[in-house]
Amino acid sequence: MNKETEIVPSSFRDPSGFLFRRDGLLYRQVNNTYKEEYDKLIGSGLYEVLTKEGLLISHEEVSIESPDPANAYKIIQPQQIPFISYPYEWCFSQLKEAALTTLKIQKKAFDFGMSLKDASAYNIQFRGSDPVHIDTLSFGGYREGEPWVAYRQFCQHFLAPLAIMSYTHVKLNQLLRIHVDGVPLDLASSLLPFRSRFRFAILTHIHLHARTQKRFEGESQGTGRFTGADKKMGRKSFLGLIDSLESGIKSLSWKPKETVWTSYYGGSSNYSSESLEHKKELIEKFLDEINPEEVWDLGANVGLFSRICSNKGIRTVSFDLDPACVEGSYLQCRENGEKHLLPLLLDLTNPSPGIGWENKERTSLLDRGPTDTALALALVHHLAISNNTPFPKIANLLTEICKWLIIEFIPKSDPQAQKLLAGREDIFSDYTQDRFENSFEKQFSIMDSSQVRDSQRIIYLMKKKQ
Amino acid sequence: MRIRICRKGQNGINQKGRIKWNSSKLLDFILVVGFLLLFTTDAAYAYIDPGIASFAFQMLIAGLVGSLFLIKLFWHKIKAFFLKYIVRR
């Protein structure tokens, strides 16, 4: 095997092929076992229809050496997705759009005599606000009479978490971080309230489905395996199943209430209009100086400053821990057709870890970096005061995340810092501008800084030391 | 009403897990089981792949979801037919 080749750990389950990286580029091997399906996907015209509509990632067939030549049918180079995100980092509407995209693809595939053989939420990625299916090897031939083999996975990856988010609590999307193959249906059923049973799709595809799973456990244990080989599911029933799932997904909603974060920049107490405008100008000026390819905005709120970056055509990932902020920002992206902004959920005090097999199947946030530039605006006082994190630890984390840093220091005398200190003893004698600068200067060079007008806040442009 | 999901043979082995159903009984089945579900759903630690149960479950609901789909497809015609009938009466 080529020394530069690295097999991507997320695709090891699929016998149809695997992903690998070589010289910084991503490739997918199509194995001989998948030859028939791959040829049908391309030859039937399904690939062309799906890629034209932006539902499936496009690819080129390339002639390069295979890491596993004995099994290789073709090597394809898919269009690159700049930032891979995971379902537990998506807001409600992102997961809902991903679910509807999966079903749309399934319906198209059915028209061409094919069907999705898996319905993993991890097969969907976002290009801006648009979901796209990234696994070219997910398509199998449809055989008349067969049920949908991806049904259970669809229910676990999409319907169950969306129902729980809608009925119980939106933050329960974090169950996807624990359960790598989606929320088990018995767990979903027990978490959903009584009234969810009055919605046909939820009653059927979650509650009764979970019940049947349990019943089968009892029926089949030690008595042989149920094969279902003599059962048939007609085309109309198959379409009915997909239609029922689609109606169920469409019927689910979540309307965020206003939180302290969603109104953060709306309230007059946080920023005067002059300081807000000046802060925007400073960020714009620093961005023009460094001209980054990609920005991660940490603690982005509803994406006010993220959009300064994305409106310049800079690829921007806009992280926030408040589901209402991310939801609002994503809906704004969709409404405006924004192509360069990706809002995601992230708690920086506990960022996404590596999960799944060997903790490598889904990579941690830090393993998906570093990025060119990070914005850390109105963030440090939360980490230092609310989370008791010393400045050197904050600087350490940021050196792993970015090469350039635009960071705001808010002194203790600022009303926002005072709010954080109001309910607790002030044990933060180290929380001073000097200590902040000294701590960061060990790992970053301060290239520029400016006080925001009509405030005591200071914005710095820093560059990571080599 | 009697619905059997699996039929066991003399030796206790499932004989291809035959599912017997028809559309009208199925609706009753769903309503009754749905009612029972209001009370409890226990955690399941299945020995068998739960995919098999999902496979069988689809067969169980196939008639219902298929019928609902057809009604949805032809809803306008069905509605028009009944409206016409009611107006004539």
XYZ file of C-alpha atoms in Angstrom:
555
model
C 0.000 0.000 0.000
C 1.147 3.501 -0.804
C 2.749 5.153 2.217
C 0.652 8.273 1.759
C -2.604 6.306 1.796
C -4.827 6.406 4.852
C -8.025 4.343 5.029
C -10.850 6.480 6.453
C -12.140 4.725 9.615
C -15.817 5.596 9.027
C -16.413 3.218 6.092
C -15.155 -0.101 7.454
C -18.639 -1.640 7.782
C -19.469 -1.423 4.077
C -18.512 -4.480 1.993
C -19.227 -2.482 -1.189
C -16.120 -0.323 -0.859
C -14.237 2.096 1.359
C -12.913 5.626 1.588
C -9.238 6.496 1.616
C -7.119 9.623 1.604
C -4.046 10.094 -0.495
C -2.004 13.282 -0.737
C -4.759 15.196 1.023
C -7.469 14.070 -1.406
C -10.396 11.808 -0.637
C -11.158 8.759 -2.808
C -13.652 5.928 -2.640
C -12.942 2.427 -3.842
C -15.856 0.567 -5.427
C -15.356 -3.133 -4.775
C -16.040 -5.865 -7.340
C -18.943 -7.042 -5.179
C -20.719 -3.719 -5.843
C -20.053 -3.729 -9.631
C -23.636 -4.564 -10.645
C -25.255 -1.901 -8.438
C -22.705 0.766 -9.318
C -23.198 0.164 -13.057
C -26.956 0.338 -12.569
C -26.699 3.596 -10.596
C -24.714 5.203 -13.395
C -26.320 3.440 -16.377
C -29.938 3.906 -15.316
C -29.588 7.686 -15.219
C -30.312 7.825 -11.475
C -26.863 9.207 -10.688
C -27.345 12.011 -13.208
C -30.782 12.948 -11.872
C -29.663 12.934 -8.234
C -26.466 14.911 -8.808
C -28.268 17.460 -11.025
C -30.760 18.088 -8.249
C -27.952 18.393 -5.711
C -29.184 15.382 -3.750
C -26.137 13.149 -4.260
C -22.485 14.114 -4.248
C -20.954 14.049 -7.721
C -17.742 12.173 -8.441
C -15.188 11.433 -11.122
C -13.819 8.035 -11.932
C -10.035 8.186 -11.667
C -7.170 5.911 -12.610
C -4.964 5.666 -9.574
C -3.419 2.732 -7.771
C -5.860 1.000 -5.432
C -4.968 0.337 -1.785
C -6.732 -3.041 -2.225
C -6.343 -4.015 -5.901
C -7.708 -7.572 -5.492
C -11.190 -6.206 -4.703
C -11.128 -3.014 -6.749
C -13.682 -2.432 -9.479
C -13.271 1.350 -9.728
C -11.800 4.254 -7.817
C -13.900 7.392 -7.693
C -13.045 10.847 -6.424
C -16.093 12.463 -4.816
C -16.532 16.210 -4.665
C -14.954 17.372 -1.403
C -17.132 18.397 1.537
C -15.179 21.142 3.301
C -16.371 20.402 6.824
C -17.823 17.091 7.979
C -20.529 17.525 10.608
C -22.500 14.963 12.581
C -26.205 14.643 13.490
C -25.575 15.466 17.152
C -24.162 18.802 15.967
C -27.255 19.650 13.926
C -30.241 21.698 15.007
C -33.784 20.383 14.668
C -34.345 21.727 11.153
C -31.014 20.416 9.893
C -31.903 16.890 11.027
C -35.386 17.285 9.560
C -34.011 18.459 6.191
C -31.531 15.569 6.224
C -34.408 13.125 6.833
C -36.542 14.565 4.044
C -33.562 14.504 1.664
C -33.004 10.817 2.434
C -36.651 10.043 1.652
C -36.570 12.155 -1.505
C -33.563 10.186 -2.712
C -35.313 6.923 -1.836
C -38.347 7.926 -3.909
C -36.172 8.908 -6.888
C -34.187 5.688 -6.594
C -37.428 3.707 -6.589
C -38.421 5.280 -9.922
C -35.200 3.877 -11.381
C -35.618 0.396 -9.928
C -33.198 1.029 -7.080
C -33.466 1.558 -3.344
C -31.308 2.868 -0.506
C -29.798 -0.054 1.359
C -28.956 2.126 4.335
C -30.406 5.339 5.732
C -27.691 6.573 8.046
C -27.819 10.225 9.057
C -24.023 10.203 8.707
C -24.513 9.775 4.939
C -25.896 13.305 4.806
C -23.661 16.355 4.892
C -24.348 20.054 4.475
C -23.079 22.292 1.697
C -24.124 25.591 3.187
C -27.744 25.023 4.107
C -28.298 22.254 1.552
C -28.159 18.618 2.628
C -26.464 16.213 0.228
C -26.037 12.429 0.307
C -22.359 11.544 0.267
C -22.331 7.752 0.035
C -22.384 6.677 -3.617
C -22.398 3.018 -2.533
C -25.712 3.217 -0.651
C -27.834 2.179 -3.617
C -29.011 -1.371 -4.225
C -31.323 -2.873 -6.829
C -34.985 -2.937 -5.802
C -36.483 -6.411 -5.930
C -40.264 -6.595 -6.200
C -41.815 -7.828 -2.973
C -38.943 -6.857 -0.671
C -39.448 -4.404 2.185
C -37.162 -1.426 2.782
C -33.993 -2.796 4.340
C -33.084 0.658 5.678
C -36.410 1.128 7.490
C -35.137 0.467 11.016
C -32.072 2.638 10.476
C -34.190 5.497 9.152
C -36.446 5.295 12.213
C -33.465 5.249 14.592
C -31.394 7.934 12.852
C -34.153 10.375 11.922
C -37.729 9.768 13.045
C -36.995 8.817 16.664
C -34.568 11.676 17.464
C -36.784 14.225 15.701
C -39.847 13.009 17.591
C -38.005 13.171 20.908
C -36.673 16.654 20.097
C -40.135 17.805 19.098
C -42.155 16.199 21.935
C -39.751 15.903 24.851
C -36.701 18.172 24.690
C -34.653 19.533 21.827
C -31.397 18.872 23.678
C -32.080 15.135 23.562
C -30.512 15.151 20.097
C -27.380 14.426 22.158
C -28.641 10.832 22.426
C -27.182 10.451 18.936
C -23.753 11.091 20.438
C -24.226 8.090 22.744
C -25.961 5.780 20.282
C -23.824 5.720 17.162
C -26.436 3.772 15.146
C -29.303 6.029 16.095
C -31.693 6.145 19.038
C -32.952 2.630 19.919
C -36.698 2.524 19.394
C -37.528 1.114 22.827
C -35.677 4.049 24.365
C -37.435 6.515 22.059
C -40.803 4.968 22.860
C -40.214 5.293 26.596
C -39.097 8.926 26.295
C -42.051 10.075 24.212
C -45.142 11.407 25.981
C -48.581 9.809 25.972
C -49.940 12.247 23.386
C -47.367 11.164 20.777
C -49.357 7.929 20.406
C -52.153 9.887 18.763
C -49.998 10.682 15.763
C -50.186 7.814 13.294
C -46.537 7.863 12.112
C -45.173 8.001 15.663
C -47.564 5.344 16.956
C -46.719 3.037 14.081
C -43.049 3.576 13.287
C -41.818 4.096 16.831
C -44.187 2.687 19.470
C -45.537 -0.352 17.602
C -42.236 -0.895 15.851
C -40.448 -0.992 19.220
C -43.111 -3.309 20.581
C -42.676 -5.682 17.644
C -38.920 -5.725 18.164
C -39.484 -6.751 21.757
C -42.062 -9.347 20.808
C -39.700 -10.853 18.256
C -37.024 -11.084 20.852
C -39.362 -13.265 22.874
C -40.587 -15.271 19.885
C -37.228 -16.006 18.362
C -34.799 -16.481 21.184
C -33.612 -20.057 21.068
C -36.218 -21.066 18.534
C -34.367 -20.393 15.315
C -34.299 -17.299 13.138
C -37.124 -15.584 11.394
C -36.165 -15.079 7.752
C -39.344 -13.646 6.305
C -38.255 -15.184 3.012
C -41.774 -16.041 1.903
C -43.254 -12.597 2.661
C -43.900 -9.997 -0.006
C -44.376 -6.261 0.220
C -45.956 -4.835 -2.915
C -44.810 -1.653 -4.649
C -47.773 0.356 -3.385
C -47.084 -0.743 0.179
C -43.432 0.159 -0.223
C -44.356 3.610 -1.501
C -46.964 3.867 1.252
C -44.297 3.182 3.857
C -42.032 5.928 2.488
C -44.988 8.306 2.212
C -46.014 7.560 5.782
C -42.485 8.245 7.053
C -42.371 11.465 5.041
C -45.706 12.652 6.445
C -44.502 11.774 9.933
C -41.278 13.742 9.546
C -43.088 16.729 8.014
C -45.584 16.794 10.869
C -42.851 17.210 13.484
C -41.855 20.711 14.452
C -39.953 22.638 17.052
C -40.499 26.320 17.653
C -37.663 27.810 19.694
C -38.635 30.167 22.455
C -36.615 33.309 22.884
C -33.612 32.583 25.079
C -31.058 34.842 26.721
C -28.822 34.075 23.737
C -31.248 34.658 20.869
C -31.796 38.229 22.054
C -28.127 38.804 22.946
C -27.477 41.328 20.205
C -31.027 42.646 20.104
C -31.071 44.074 23.613
C -29.759 47.559 24.139
C -27.994 46.573 27.360
C -25.253 44.493 25.692
C -24.058 46.789 22.935
C -24.694 50.346 21.907
C -25.267 50.681 18.189
C -21.962 52.558 17.904
C -19.940 49.841 19.621
C -21.672 47.104 17.638
C -20.901 48.856 14.343
C -17.307 49.494 15.380
C -16.872 45.862 16.416
C -18.092 44.777 12.975
C -15.664 47.187 11.306
C -12.724 45.839 13.312
C -13.541 42.238 12.478
C -13.908 43.108 8.811
C -10.568 44.925 8.868
C -8.768 41.960 10.487
C -10.363 39.529 8.066
C -9.169 41.633 5.131
C -5.642 41.553 6.545
C -5.454 37.760 6.785
C -7.881 36.740 4.023
C -8.640 33.245 5.405
C -10.077 30.324 3.436
C -12.095 29.097 6.377
C -13.331 30.554 9.668
C -14.752 28.838 12.746
C -16.841 31.238 14.786
C -16.843 29.891 18.365
C -19.842 30.990 20.381
C -21.394 32.500 17.286
C -24.859 33.110 18.721
C -27.204 33.668 15.748
C -24.265 34.224 13.405
C -24.124 38.021 13.270
C -20.314 38.091 13.002
C -20.128 34.743 11.157
C -22.007 36.434 8.345
C -19.346 39.120 8.032
C -17.050 36.243 7.033
C -19.481 34.224 4.923
C -20.711 37.310 3.070
C -17.122 37.765 1.904
C -17.262 34.258 0.409
C -15.217 32.762 3.264
C -16.298 29.243 4.241
C -17.613 29.712 7.784
C -18.652 27.233 10.449
C -20.750 29.012 13.034
C -20.761 27.123 16.358
C -23.014 27.808 19.304
C -24.298 25.808 22.257
C -27.829 27.199 22.195
C -30.180 25.106 19.999
C -32.451 28.136 19.514
C -29.569 30.247 18.144
C -28.400 27.512 15.769
C -31.967 26.858 14.631
C -32.514 30.572 13.950
C -29.237 30.880 12.096
C -29.906 27.777 9.968
C -33.417 28.940 9.037
C -31.940 32.290 8.035
C -29.380 30.436 5.875
C -32.155 28.540 4.108
C -34.288 31.609 3.632
C -31.424 33.571 2.101
C -29.854 30.640 0.248
C -26.533 31.251 1.997
C -23.850 28.975 0.558
C -20.850 29.700 2.744
C -22.266 29.422 6.235
C -22.805 26.253 8.280
C -24.380 26.781 11.732
C -23.684 23.914 14.150
C -24.290 23.017 17.786
C -21.214 22.857 19.956
C -20.441 23.178 23.637
C -16.829 24.328 23.647
C -16.419 23.175 27.251
C -17.206 19.638 26.061
C -16.605 19.511 22.300
C -17.635 16.538 20.142
C -15.355 13.596 20.966
C -14.261 10.766 18.679
C -16.976 8.111 18.866
C -17.772 4.670 17.456
C -15.311 1.904 16.753
C -11.899 2.611 18.276
C -13.216 6.139 18.929
C -12.365 6.823 15.294
C -15.570 6.198 13.379
C -16.739 9.788 13.914
C -13.909 12.173 14.542
C -13.603 14.693 17.327
C -13.936 18.406 16.669
C -10.210 18.949 17.129
C -9.386 16.194 14.629
C -11.475 18.050 12.052
C -9.268 21.099 12.437
C -7.257 23.157 12.612
C -8.973 25.901 10.720
C -7.379 29.031 9.268
C -9.006 31.513 11.577
C -11.140 31.331 14.690
C -13.407 34.068 15.976
C -13.745 34.061 19.768
C -15.957 37.066 20.389
C -17.596 37.667 23.753
C -16.501 34.154 24.660
C -13.478 34.314 26.953
C -15.368 35.736 29.963
C -17.814 32.810 29.781
C -15.020 30.246 29.677
C -12.932 31.971 32.346
C -15.652 33.027 34.798
C -18.603 30.648 34.220
C -16.453 27.601 33.496
C -13.478 28.431 35.787
C -11.015 27.912 32.929
C -7.661 29.689 33.380
C -6.407 31.825 30.460
C -3.481 29.462 29.615
C -5.937 26.555 29.173
C -8.119 28.665 26.872
C -5.038 29.645 24.861
C -4.007 25.951 24.649
C -7.349 24.946 23.199
C -7.316 27.761 20.664
C -3.804 26.869 19.426
C -5.194 23.445 18.540
C -8.154 24.972 16.733
C -6.681 27.714 14.565
C -3.673 29.447 13.026
C -5.121 32.955 13.262
C -7.314 34.214 16.051
C -9.639 37.176 16.331
C -10.473 37.342 20.023
C -12.325 39.757 22.263
C -11.353 40.525 25.840
C -14.122 41.795 28.093
C -12.838 43.343 31.344
C -14.481 42.654 34.675
C -15.954 46.138 34.738
C -18.050 45.402 31.618
C -21.772 44.915 32.402
C -21.757 41.438 30.820
C -18.839 40.264 32.990
C -20.551 41.834 36.011
C -23.681 39.771 35.272
C -21.609 36.589 35.398
C -20.047 37.625 38.692
C -23.301 38.779 40.257
C -24.336 35.426 41.671
C -20.967 34.207 42.890
C -17.859 35.071 44.805
C -15.211 36.821 42.722
C -12.339 34.331 42.878
C -10.911 35.554 39.607
C -8.083 37.791 40.666
C -6.164 36.655 37.544
C -8.897 37.923 35.271
C -7.114 41.034 34.011
C -6.104 42.320 30.629
C -2.399 41.929 31.460
C -2.801 38.295 32.517
C -4.894 37.646 29.407
C -2.228 39.090 27.116
C 0.640 37.346 28.935
C -1.093 33.968 28.770
C -1.900 34.248 25.081
C 1.476 35.682 24.100
C 3.136 32.418 25.135
C 1.436 30.701 22.186
C 0.260 33.535 19.922
C 1.785 36.740 18.619
C -0.462 39.760 19.048
C -0.498 41.340 15.589
C -3.012 44.092 16.238
C -5.553 45.208 18.804
C -8.180 47.891 19.176
C -10.636 49.028 21.781
C -14.256 48.893 20.678
C -15.706 52.404 20.751
C -18.210 53.231 23.470
C -17.113 50.166 25.483
C -14.169 48.776 27.454
C -13.853 45.737 25.221
C -10.717 45.012 23.200
C -10.465 43.019 19.998
C -7.144 41.347 19.172
C -5.754 39.842 16.021
C -3.345 37.055 16.977
C -1.205 34.640 14.997
C -0.185 31.250 16.321
C 3.546 30.953 16.980
C 5.295 28.265 14.931
C -59.645 -11.280 16.222
C -56.532 -13.389 16.194
C -53.229 -12.276 14.744
C -50.216 -14.548 14.783
C -46.823 -13.119 14.025
C -44.895 -16.401 14.195
C -46.124 -19.951 14.081
C -44.067 -22.459 15.954
C -43.661 -26.006 14.736
C -43.731 -29.175 16.847
C -40.050 -28.832 17.636
C -40.523 -25.234 18.693
C -38.636 -23.786 15.681
C -40.324 -20.915 13.820
C -41.524 -22.182 10.488
C -40.529 -19.245 8.275
C -42.371 -16.910 10.687
C -45.533 -16.811 8.686
C -47.489 -13.583 9.138
C -51.229 -13.729 8.730
C -53.118 -10.543 8.382
C -55.690 -8.687 6.426
C -56.272 -4.954 6.190
C -59.370 -4.690 8.344
C -57.963 -6.832 11.129
C -54.688 -4.998 10.938
C -56.298 -1.685 11.780
C -57.892 -3.289 14.831
C -54.569 -4.812 15.737
C -52.809 -1.473 15.603
C -55.475 0.236 17.670
C -55.519 -2.515 20.293
C -51.755 -2.825 20.568
C -51.530 0.950 20.520
C -53.894 1.028 23.474
C -51.775 -1.510 25.338
C -48.715 0.549 24.591
C -50.176 3.431 26.490
C -49.225 1.559 29.619
C -45.779 0.166 29.059
C -42.813 -0.374 26.797
C -39.970 -2.276 28.391
C -36.325 -2.060 27.421
C -35.396 -4.691 24.833
C -32.042 -6.395 24.793
C -32.598 -8.508 21.714
C -30.526 -11.556 20.950
C -31.697 -11.489 17.357
C -30.882 -8.626 15.019
C -33.676 -6.086 15.547
C -33.560 -5.575 11.761
C -35.430 -8.866 11.386
C -38.236 -7.571 13.575
C -38.331 -4.357 11.537
C -38.499 -6.466 8.416
C -41.475 -8.401 9.774
C -43.095 -5.244 11.100
C -43.113 -3.750 7.617
C -44.975 -6.826 6.365
C -47.436 -6.374 9.164
C -48.243 -2.771 8.315
C -47.832 -3.145 4.544
C -51.558 -3.396 3.819
C -52.402 -0.410 5.978
C -49.739 1.978 4.698
C -50.409 0.812 1.119
C -54.144 1.468 1.488
C -53.585 4.864 3.071
C -51.214 5.755 0.252
C -53.800 4.812 -2.388
C -56.487 6.811 -0.592
C -54.124 9.796 -0.515
C -53.314 9.404 -4.211
C -56.960 9.256 -5.225
C -58.294 11.506 -2.493
C -59.630 14.133 -4.860
C -61.516 11.509 -6.900
C -62.873 9.833 -3.768
C -63.960 13.198 -2.372
C -65.571 14.187 -5.674
C -67.433 10.868 -5.852
C -68.924 11.227 -2.377
C -69.742 14.885 -2.861
C -71.589 13.981 -6.064
C -73.437 11.211 -4.242
C -74.425 13.502 -1.381
C -75.597 16.259 -3.753
C -77.787 13.741 -5.666
C -79.356 12.517 -2.442
